[in-house]
């Protein structure tokens, strides 16, 4: 079946008890056993529940994985993937990665003996040079948040597979509608489902989609042992959001391109990072490995003061953390999403004081451009 059909139907069969076309929310912690030792497939909601199973089946299908597991945030999902490693193992991570991943590694997992290097994964020879005998995992965010640098997934997968290194891709910015890392050779995909998969800014969640049975067994063990699996109501919300993923992404792609072109033509904007623009150094790669350019854009206004003026004068765009919702969100990565990175590191990876990030929603694009235009006039 096609992507949109799978997004609407996989895991969403009519309820066998009543025929309800939408799955009920199984808001229960435990399940009564038919007789001692005999269940109907569920015993306790930390371990599994029907809304979680339904969402996991759908995600596995959309990403082309063998299985999926959902967690109570994107960070819980990413933390679980890092726990596939052991003390002494070495990990290579994209340099301008989401600030929460930087914090998790530098302030927590490093204390447990995990070694890691932040590398520009957009530069394949640099990734190759960073590989050590004890490297077990490469973690690539593509595009990177917020600098919009791409990793050539197929090329890095080739390097990784030749050395039995696991390649993990954070596919949050594009969703499986626009990019399918497993088909390009990655072993594991992670998502903040808080973003495009849910799409309506009303739930927090994360997902891990896997291609190998041994990883699935281990991630399921971690999910039920550490207890970070997603609850019924949030699974139900994300399942509902996913049904419109295909149409939402088409509109995000169209609006993203129009807003990027507008920003690139504006005299007050120094630089725009958007892989859909011919000026992006990896535009060809985006054409090759993505179906659509998405709606995440960052742009430089040259100074913190200029960024502040813009952010304080938008009216249709909302000044807020997060991304991927139907409504346009605008933020200052340096002082918001990436505040946990030291200022020198931010500067080194291109998260400048004047950098603004916009998650273009699916409102009428003329209204978004008019809003940005009037706010830029105040800069
Ligand atoms: C690319 C990316 N990955 C992971 C996360 C973490 O997800 P969550 O906020 O759902 O924990 C975020 C959050 O902004 C993100 O932007």
Tab-separated table of C-alpha atoms and ligand atoms in Angstrom:
chain	number	residue	atom	x	y	z
A	1	UNK	CA	0.000	0.000	0.000
A	2	UNK	CA	1.011	3.641	-0.361
A	3	UNK	CA	2.390	5.763	2.478
A	4	UNK	CA	-0.838	7.667	3.202
A	5	UNK	CA	-2.887	4.437	3.226
A	6	UNK	CA	-0.478	2.783	5.661
A	7	UNK	CA	-0.431	5.912	7.858
A	8	UNK	CA	-4.217	5.750	8.169
A	9	UNK	CA	-4.781	1.987	8.459
A	10	UNK	CA	-1.794	0.106	9.918
A	11	UNK	CA	-2.478	-0.615	13.609
A	12	UNK	CA	-5.896	1.011	13.255
A	13	UNK	CA	-8.131	-1.972	12.540
A	14	UNK	CA	-11.758	-1.564	13.808
A	15	UNK	CA	-12.169	-2.441	17.492
A	16	UNK	CA	-13.159	-6.155	17.624
A	17	UNK	CA	-15.474	-5.642	20.637
A	18	UNK	CA	-17.629	-2.819	19.250
A	19	UNK	CA	-16.633	-2.095	15.643
A	20	UNK	CA	-15.464	1.413	16.607
A	21	UNK	CA	-13.397	2.723	13.681
A	22	UNK	CA	-11.118	4.588	16.072
A	23	UNK	CA	-9.322	2.467	18.680
A	24	UNK	CA	-10.494	3.091	22.240
A	25	UNK	CA	-8.007	4.570	24.717
A	26	UNK	CA	-7.099	1.692	27.037
A	27	UNK	CA	-6.646	3.884	30.110
A	28	UNK	CA	-5.886	1.017	32.490
A	29	UNK	CA	-2.792	0.010	34.416
A	30	UNK	CA	-3.490	-3.721	34.614
A	31	UNK	CA	-5.307	-6.525	32.793
A	32	UNK	CA	-7.398	-9.255	34.449
A	33	UNK	CA	-6.149	-12.750	33.657
A	34	UNK	CA	-8.615	-15.317	32.272
A	35	UNK	CA	-7.149	-17.916	34.563
A	36	UNK	CA	-3.871	-18.254	36.431
A	37	UNK	CA	-1.050	-17.754	33.905
A	38	UNK	CA	-3.407	-17.058	30.951
A	39	UNK	CA	-3.737	-13.477	29.641
A	40	UNK	CA	-5.359	-11.971	26.542
A	41	UNK	CA	-1.922	-10.684	25.480
A	42	UNK	CA	-1.480	-7.908	28.043
A	43	UNK	CA	-0.751	-8.084	31.758
A	44	UNK	CA	0.598	-4.687	32.918
A	45	UNK	CA	0.700	-1.350	31.115
A	46	UNK	CA	4.379	-0.557	31.759
A	47	UNK	CA	5.253	-3.664	29.734
A	48	UNK	CA	2.771	-3.167	26.873
A	49	UNK	CA	-0.730	-1.926	26.091
A	50	UNK	CA	-2.911	-1.894	22.963
A	51	UNK	CA	-2.501	1.814	22.123
A	52	UNK	CA	1.287	1.490	22.308
A	53	UNK	CA	1.314	-1.651	20.188
A	54	UNK	CA	-0.928	0.004	17.556
A	55	UNK	CA	1.343	3.042	17.246
A	56	UNK	CA	4.507	0.912	17.183
A	57	UNK	CA	3.147	-1.244	14.353
A	58	UNK	CA	2.313	1.846	12.295
A	59	UNK	CA	5.735	3.437	12.844
A	60	UNK	CA	7.586	0.238	11.915
A	61	UNK	CA	5.619	0.151	8.666
A	62	UNK	CA	6.175	3.824	7.778
A	63	UNK	CA	9.949	3.679	8.428
A	64	UNK	CA	10.336	0.238	6.825
A	65	UNK	CA	11.622	-1.310	10.078
A	66	UNK	CA	11.206	-4.745	11.598
A	67	UNK	CA	9.812	-3.229	14.800
A	68	UNK	CA	9.336	-0.022	16.784
A	69	UNK	CA	9.102	1.066	20.422
A	70	UNK	CA	7.638	4.315	21.712
A	71	UNK	CA	8.797	6.264	24.749
A	72	UNK	CA	7.569	9.147	26.843
A	73	UNK	CA	9.846	11.644	25.072
A	74	UNK	CA	12.320	11.845	22.225
A	75	UNK	CA	15.096	12.074	24.821
A	76	UNK	CA	13.902	8.855	26.526
A	77	UNK	CA	14.025	7.128	23.127
A	78	UNK	CA	17.545	8.440	22.398
A	79	UNK	CA	18.760	7.557	25.907
A	80	UNK	CA	17.515	4.000	25.369
A	81	UNK	CA	19.450	3.720	22.093
A	82	UNK	CA	22.645	4.941	23.797
A	83	UNK	CA	22.116	2.201	26.413
A	84	UNK	CA	22.766	-0.361	23.693
A	85	UNK	CA	26.408	0.672	24.283
A	86	UNK	CA	28.622	-0.394	27.150
A	87	UNK	CA	31.271	1.430	29.230
A	88	UNK	CA	34.410	1.787	27.121
A	89	UNK	CA	32.507	1.912	23.831
A	90	UNK	CA	33.030	4.948	21.604
A	91	UNK	CA	30.266	6.909	19.889
A	92	UNK	CA	30.474	9.456	17.044
A	93	UNK	CA	27.778	12.162	17.176
A	94	UNK	CA	26.826	14.941	14.759
A	95	UNK	CA	28.408	18.200	15.896
A	96	UNK	CA	25.452	20.586	15.853
A	97	UNK	CA	23.142	18.030	17.439
A	98	UNK	CA	19.969	18.947	19.406
A	99	UNK	CA	21.033	20.563	22.711
A	100	UNK	CA	19.316	17.891	24.820
A	101	UNK	CA	21.460	15.161	23.220
A	102	UNK	CA	24.593	17.215	23.891
A	103	UNK	CA	23.538	17.609	27.548
A	104	UNK	CA	22.677	13.907	27.961
A	105	UNK	CA	26.110	12.877	26.701
A	106	UNK	CA	28.316	15.525	28.275
A	107	UNK	CA	26.585	15.775	31.659
A	108	UNK	CA	25.311	12.238	32.214
A	109	UNK	CA	26.376	9.322	30.007
A	110	UNK	CA	30.045	10.381	30.016
A	111	UNK	CA	30.035	9.661	33.761
A	112	UNK	CA	29.149	6.033	33.004
A	113	UNK	CA	32.216	5.424	30.888
A	114	UNK	CA	30.832	6.157	27.432
A	115	UNK	CA	33.373	7.891	25.163
A	116	UNK	CA	32.086	10.182	22.409
A	117	UNK	CA	33.256	12.710	19.833
A	118	UNK	CA	31.214	15.410	18.156
A	119	UNK	CA	32.078	15.258	14.467
A	120	UNK	CA	30.710	17.024	11.371
A	121	UNK	CA	28.855	13.982	10.024
A	122	UNK	CA	28.200	15.977	6.845
A	123	UNK	CA	31.892	15.415	6.080
A	124	UNK	CA	32.271	11.679	5.321
A	125	UNK	CA	36.133	11.652	5.434
A	126	UNK	CA	35.928	13.352	8.881
A	127	UNK	CA	33.631	10.560	10.090
A	128	UNK	CA	36.049	7.968	8.739
A	129	UNK	CA	38.986	9.664	10.484
A	130	UNK	CA	37.114	9.727	13.808
A	131	UNK	CA	36.477	5.972	13.859
A	132	UNK	CA	38.479	4.129	16.544
A	133	UNK	CA	38.777	0.391	17.150
A	134	UNK	CA	36.244	0.741	19.995
A	135	UNK	CA	33.716	2.820	17.980
A	136	UNK	CA	30.378	0.998	18.166
A	137	UNK	CA	27.866	3.619	17.062
A	138	UNK	CA	27.483	6.645	14.788
A	139	UNK	CA	24.595	8.945	15.663
A	140	UNK	CA	23.627	11.346	12.881
A	141	UNK	CA	20.993	14.030	13.072
A	142	UNK	CA	20.116	14.936	9.488
A	143	UNK	CA	19.325	17.718	8.949
A	144	UNK	CA	21.020	19.001	12.104
A	145	UNK	CA	19.064	21.148	14.499
A	146	UNK	CA	19.342	24.114	13.865
A	147	UNK	CA	22.174	24.445	11.334
A	148	UNK	CA	20.518	22.253	8.659
A	149	UNK	CA	23.662	20.281	7.779
A	150	UNK	CA	22.921	16.953	6.055
A	151	UNK	CA	24.639	13.614	6.521
A	152	UNK	CA	24.990	11.412	3.444
A	153	UNK	CA	23.207	8.447	5.041
A	154	UNK	CA	24.132	5.901	2.359
A	155	UNK	CA	27.836	6.862	2.428
A	156	UNK	CA	28.093	6.800	6.235
A	157	UNK	CA	26.102	3.522	6.337
A	158	UNK	CA	28.678	1.985	4.010
A	159	UNK	CA	31.520	3.054	6.310
A	160	UNK	CA	29.647	1.820	9.385
A	161	UNK	CA	28.601	-1.539	7.951
A	162	UNK	CA	32.143	-2.378	6.833
A	163	UNK	CA	33.256	-2.032	10.478
A	164	UNK	CA	30.210	-3.490	12.265
A	165	UNK	CA	29.293	-0.077	13.657
A	166	UNK	CA	25.613	0.695	14.285
A	167	UNK	CA	24.301	3.728	12.398
A	168	UNK	CA	21.494	5.626	14.133
A	169	UNK	CA	19.663	8.474	12.368
A	170	UNK	CA	17.487	11.086	14.078
A	171	UNK	CA	14.727	11.578	11.499
A	172	UNK	CA	12.726	14.103	13.533
A	173	UNK	CA	13.119	17.054	11.135
A	174	UNK	CA	11.835	15.282	8.038
A	175	UNK	CA	9.574	12.415	9.217
A	176	UNK	CA	9.373	9.123	7.287
A	177	UNK	CA	7.297	10.896	4.658
A	178	UNK	CA	10.354	12.865	3.477
A	179	UNK	CA	13.250	10.565	4.431
A	180	UNK	CA	13.615	6.836	5.110
A	181	UNK	CA	17.045	6.213	6.666
A	182	UNK	CA	16.667	2.421	7.024
A	183	UNK	CA	16.237	2.070	3.249
A	184	UNK	CA	19.502	4.027	2.860
A	185	UNK	CA	21.402	1.613	5.113
A	186	UNK	CA	20.949	2.949	8.670
A	187	UNK	CA	20.261	0.344	11.382
A	188	UNK	CA	18.121	2.411	13.771
A	189	UNK	CA	15.906	5.489	13.427
A	190	UNK	CA	14.888	7.725	16.333
A	191	UNK	CA	12.225	10.412	16.503
A	192	UNK	CA	10.945	13.059	18.766
A	193	UNK	CA	7.287	12.236	18.010
A	194	UNK	CA	6.491	15.511	19.771
A	195	UNK	CA	7.249	17.099	16.402
A	196	UNK	CA	5.966	16.147	12.903
A	197	UNK	CA	4.689	12.643	13.698
A	198	UNK	CA	2.162	13.981	16.200
A	199	UNK	CA	2.061	17.330	14.450
A	200	UNK	CA	-0.388	19.169	16.689
A	201	UNK	CA	1.797	20.341	19.615
A	202	UNK	CA	-0.390	18.496	22.126
A	203	UNK	CA	1.743	15.495	23.176
A	204	UNK	CA	5.358	14.629	23.998
A	205	UNK	CA	6.770	11.290	22.833
A	206	UNK	CA	9.697	9.508	21.224
A	207	UNK	CA	10.215	6.489	18.996
A	208	UNK	CA	12.927	3.982	18.129
A	209	UNK	CA	12.496	2.018	14.891
A	210	UNK	CA	14.833	-0.921	14.327
A	211	UNK	CA	15.909	-3.267	11.593
A	212	UNK	CA	17.676	-6.050	13.559
A	213	UNK	CA	16.073	-8.601	15.875
A	214	UNK	CA	18.892	-8.445	18.450
A	215	UNK	CA	18.441	-4.660	18.817
A	216	UNK	CA	14.670	-5.104	19.099
A	217	UNK	CA	15.035	-7.631	21.914
A	218	UNK	CA	17.396	-5.335	23.801
A	219	UNK	CA	15.289	-2.169	23.319
A	220	UNK	CA	12.124	-4.000	24.451
A	221	UNK	CA	14.031	-5.242	27.510
A	222	UNK	CA	15.122	-1.652	28.275
A	223	UNK	CA	11.628	-0.270	27.690
A	224	UNK	CA	9.946	-2.615	30.123
A	225	UNK	CA	12.803	-2.630	32.651
A	226	UNK	CA	13.478	1.111	32.852
A	227	UNK	CA	9.785	1.940	32.381
A	228	UNK	CA	9.880	4.871	29.958
A	229	UNK	CA	7.211	3.505	27.575
A	230	UNK	CA	4.545	5.942	26.343
A	231	UNK	CA	1.127	5.956	28.049
A	232	UNK	CA	-2.232	5.173	26.350
A	233	UNK	CA	-3.569	8.718	25.891
A	234	UNK	CA	-0.371	10.053	24.299
A	235	UNK	CA	-0.072	6.982	22.024
A	236	UNK	CA	-3.651	7.574	20.898
A	237	UNK	CA	-2.940	11.250	20.151
A	238	UNK	CA	0.180	10.455	18.109
A	239	UNK	CA	-1.674	7.691	16.221
A	240	UNK	CA	-4.347	10.238	15.337
A	241	UNK	CA	-1.726	12.784	14.261
A	242	UNK	CA	0.032	10.289	11.987
A	243	UNK	CA	-3.146	9.761	9.939
A	244	UNK	CA	-2.635	13.213	8.376
A	245	UNK	CA	1.171	13.082	8.163
A	246	UNK	CA	1.276	12.807	4.347
A	247	UNK	CA	-0.948	15.821	3.661
A	248	UNK	CA	0.644	17.874	6.411
A	249	UNK	CA	4.161	17.206	5.099
A	250	UNK	CA	3.159	18.210	1.555
A	251	UNK	CA	1.957	21.561	2.886
A	252	UNK	CA	4.983	21.954	5.196
A	253	UNK	CA	7.273	21.336	2.210
A	254	UNK	CA	5.477	23.930	0.075
A	255	UNK	CA	5.322	26.572	2.813
A	256	UNK	CA	8.930	25.886	3.862
A	257	UNK	CA	10.194	26.565	0.357
A	258	UNK	CA	8.189	29.810	-0.011
A	259	UNK	CA	9.335	31.158	3.364
A	260	UNK	CA	12.983	30.183	2.665
A	261	UNK	CA	12.890	32.009	-0.690
A	262	UNK	CA	11.354	35.077	0.951
A	263	UNK	CA	14.010	35.126	3.691
A	264	UNK	CA	16.853	34.586	1.194
A	265	UNK	CA	15.679	37.629	-0.794
A	266	UNK	CA	15.340	39.922	2.241
A	267	UNK	CA	18.128	42.522	2.670
A	268	UNK	CA	18.163	42.208	6.497
A	269	UNK	CA	18.784	38.469	6.400
A	270	UNK	CA	22.506	37.675	6.170
A	271	UNK	CA	22.241	33.967	5.493
A	272	UNK	CA	19.579	31.236	5.186
A	273	UNK	CA	20.134	27.539	5.986
A	274	UNK	CA	17.583	25.478	4.044
A	275	UNK	CA	18.530	22.415	1.954
A	276	UNK	CA	15.793	23.255	-0.578
A	277	UNK	CA	17.661	26.360	-1.728
A	278	UNK	CA	20.175	25.916	-4.564
A	279	UNK	CA	22.599	27.963	-2.425
A	280	UNK	CA	22.695	25.239	0.269
A	281	UNK	CA	26.044	23.415	-0.114
A	282	UNK	CA	24.292	20.022	0.116
A	283	UNK	CA	21.286	20.775	-2.109
A	284	UNK	CA	22.198	17.887	-4.448
A	285	UNK	CA	22.353	15.457	-1.519
A	286	UNK	CA	18.956	16.659	-0.317
A	287	UNK	CA	17.518	15.964	-3.771
A	288	UNK	CA	19.063	12.494	-3.699
A	289	UNK	CA	18.122	11.264	-0.223
A	290	UNK	CA	14.987	13.221	0.680
A	291	UNK	CA	11.471	13.358	-0.683
A	292	UNK	CA	10.865	17.020	0.084
A	293	UNK	CA	12.934	19.569	1.967
A	294	UNK	CA	10.759	19.950	5.043
A	295	UNK	CA	9.873	23.170	6.812
A	296	UNK	CA	12.765	23.780	9.203
A	297	UNK	CA	14.814	26.865	8.360
A	298	UNK	CA	17.443	28.794	10.255
A	299	UNK	CA	18.655	32.236	9.285
A	300	UNK	CA	21.181	34.735	10.562
A	301	UNK	CA	20.302	38.327	11.360
A	302	UNK	CA	23.848	39.244	12.369
A	303	UNK	CA	23.345	40.028	16.077
A	304	UNK	CA	21.415	39.057	19.196
A	305	UNK	CA	19.746	42.465	19.194
A	306	UNK	CA	18.426	41.977	15.645
A	307	UNK	CA	17.148	38.489	16.541
A	308	UNK	CA	15.447	39.860	19.662
A	309	UNK	CA	13.673	42.577	17.629
A	310	UNK	CA	12.316	40.046	15.157
A	311	UNK	CA	11.204	37.566	17.835
A	312	UNK	CA	9.458	40.271	19.843
A	313	UNK	CA	7.470	41.551	16.872
A	314	UNK	CA	6.049	38.451	15.195
A	315	UNK	CA	2.279	38.067	15.556
A	316	UNK	CA	1.217	35.024	13.505
A	317	UNK	CA	4.401	33.065	14.258
A	318	UNK	CA	4.624	32.026	17.933
A	319	UNK	CA	7.820	32.524	19.936
A	320	UNK	CA	8.209	29.056	21.455
A	321	UNK	CA	10.409	25.988	21.839
A	322	UNK	CA	9.591	22.860	19.795
A	323	UNK	CA	8.766	22.405	16.131
A	324	UNK	CA	6.828	20.303	13.659
A	325	UNK	CA	3.328	21.441	14.607
A	326	UNK	CA	0.643	22.838	12.317
A	327	UNK	CA	1.336	26.286	13.775
A	328	UNK	CA	4.504	28.229	12.920
A	329	UNK	CA	6.983	28.365	15.804
A	330	UNK	CA	10.003	30.664	15.909
A	331	UNK	CA	12.883	30.525	18.371
A	332	UNK	CA	16.430	31.567	19.230
A	333	UNK	CA	18.503	28.338	19.362
A	334	UNK	CA	21.452	29.911	21.235
A	335	UNK	CA	19.343	30.953	24.225
A	336	UNK	CA	16.521	28.409	23.962
A	337	UNK	CA	16.910	24.880	22.513
A	338	UNK	CA	20.731	24.879	22.610
A	339	UNK	CA	21.322	26.834	25.824
A	340	UNK	CA	22.945	23.772	27.425
A	341	UNK	CA	25.868	23.975	24.942
A	342	UNK	CA	28.780	26.194	26.034
A	343	UNK	CA	28.888	29.465	24.069
A	344	UNK	CA	32.284	28.620	22.425
A	345	UNK	CA	30.962	25.256	21.217
A	346	UNK	CA	27.815	26.897	19.818
A	347	UNK	CA	29.900	29.473	17.970
A	348	UNK	CA	32.191	26.747	16.575
A	349	UNK	CA	29.288	24.772	15.120
A	350	UNK	CA	27.531	27.799	13.625
A	351	UNK	CA	24.856	28.522	16.257
A	352	UNK	CA	25.538	32.250	16.261
A	353	UNK	CA	23.939	34.932	18.428
A	354	UNK	CA	21.986	36.229	15.438
A	355	UNK	CA	20.647	32.821	14.398
A	356	UNK	CA	16.867	32.368	14.402
A	357	UNK	CA	15.085	29.057	13.771
A	358	UNK	CA	11.653	28.805	12.256
A	359	UNK	CA	9.416	25.746	12.042
A	360	UNK	CA	7.083	26.751	9.250
A	361	UNK	CA	3.526	25.597	9.898
A	362	UNK	CA	0.681	24.974	7.498
A	363	UNK	CA	-1.116	28.302	7.819
A	364	UNK	CA	-1.691	30.365	4.645
A	365	UNK	CA	1.847	31.106	3.564
A	366	UNK	CA	1.013	34.691	2.524
A	367	UNK	CA	0.086	35.422	6.160
A	368	UNK	CA	3.395	33.979	7.380
A	369	UNK	CA	5.446	35.987	4.900
A	370	UNK	CA	3.535	39.206	5.709
A	371	UNK	CA	4.159	38.570	9.422
A	372	UNK	CA	7.892	38.005	8.947
A	373	UNK	CA	8.073	41.033	6.652
A	374	UNK	CA	6.529	43.391	9.218
A	375	UNK	CA	8.725	41.975	12.012
A	376	UNK	CA	11.873	42.279	9.874
A	377	UNK	CA	10.968	45.924	9.261
A	378	UNK	CA	11.496	46.474	13.021
A	379	UNK	CA	15.034	45.034	12.876
B	1	LIG	C1	16.094	16.721	16.424
B	1	LIG	C2	15.557	16.449	17.799
B	1	LIG	N1	15.756	15.229	18.353
B	1	LIG	C3	15.307	14.933	19.581
B	1	LIG	C4	14.632	15.862	20.357
B	1	LIG	C5	14.163	15.505	21.740
B	1	LIG	O1	12.794	15.216	21.749
B	1	LIG	P1	11.802	15.463	22.985
B	1	LIG	O2	11.733	16.943	23.222
B	1	LIG	O3	10.506	14.860	22.525
B	1	LIG	O4	12.366	14.753	24.161
B	1	LIG	C6	14.395	17.136	19.817
B	1	LIG	C7	13.665	18.148	20.618
B	1	LIG	O5	13.541	19.289	20.245
B	1	LIG	C8	14.874	17.432	18.511
B	1	LIG	O6	14.694	18.647	17.953
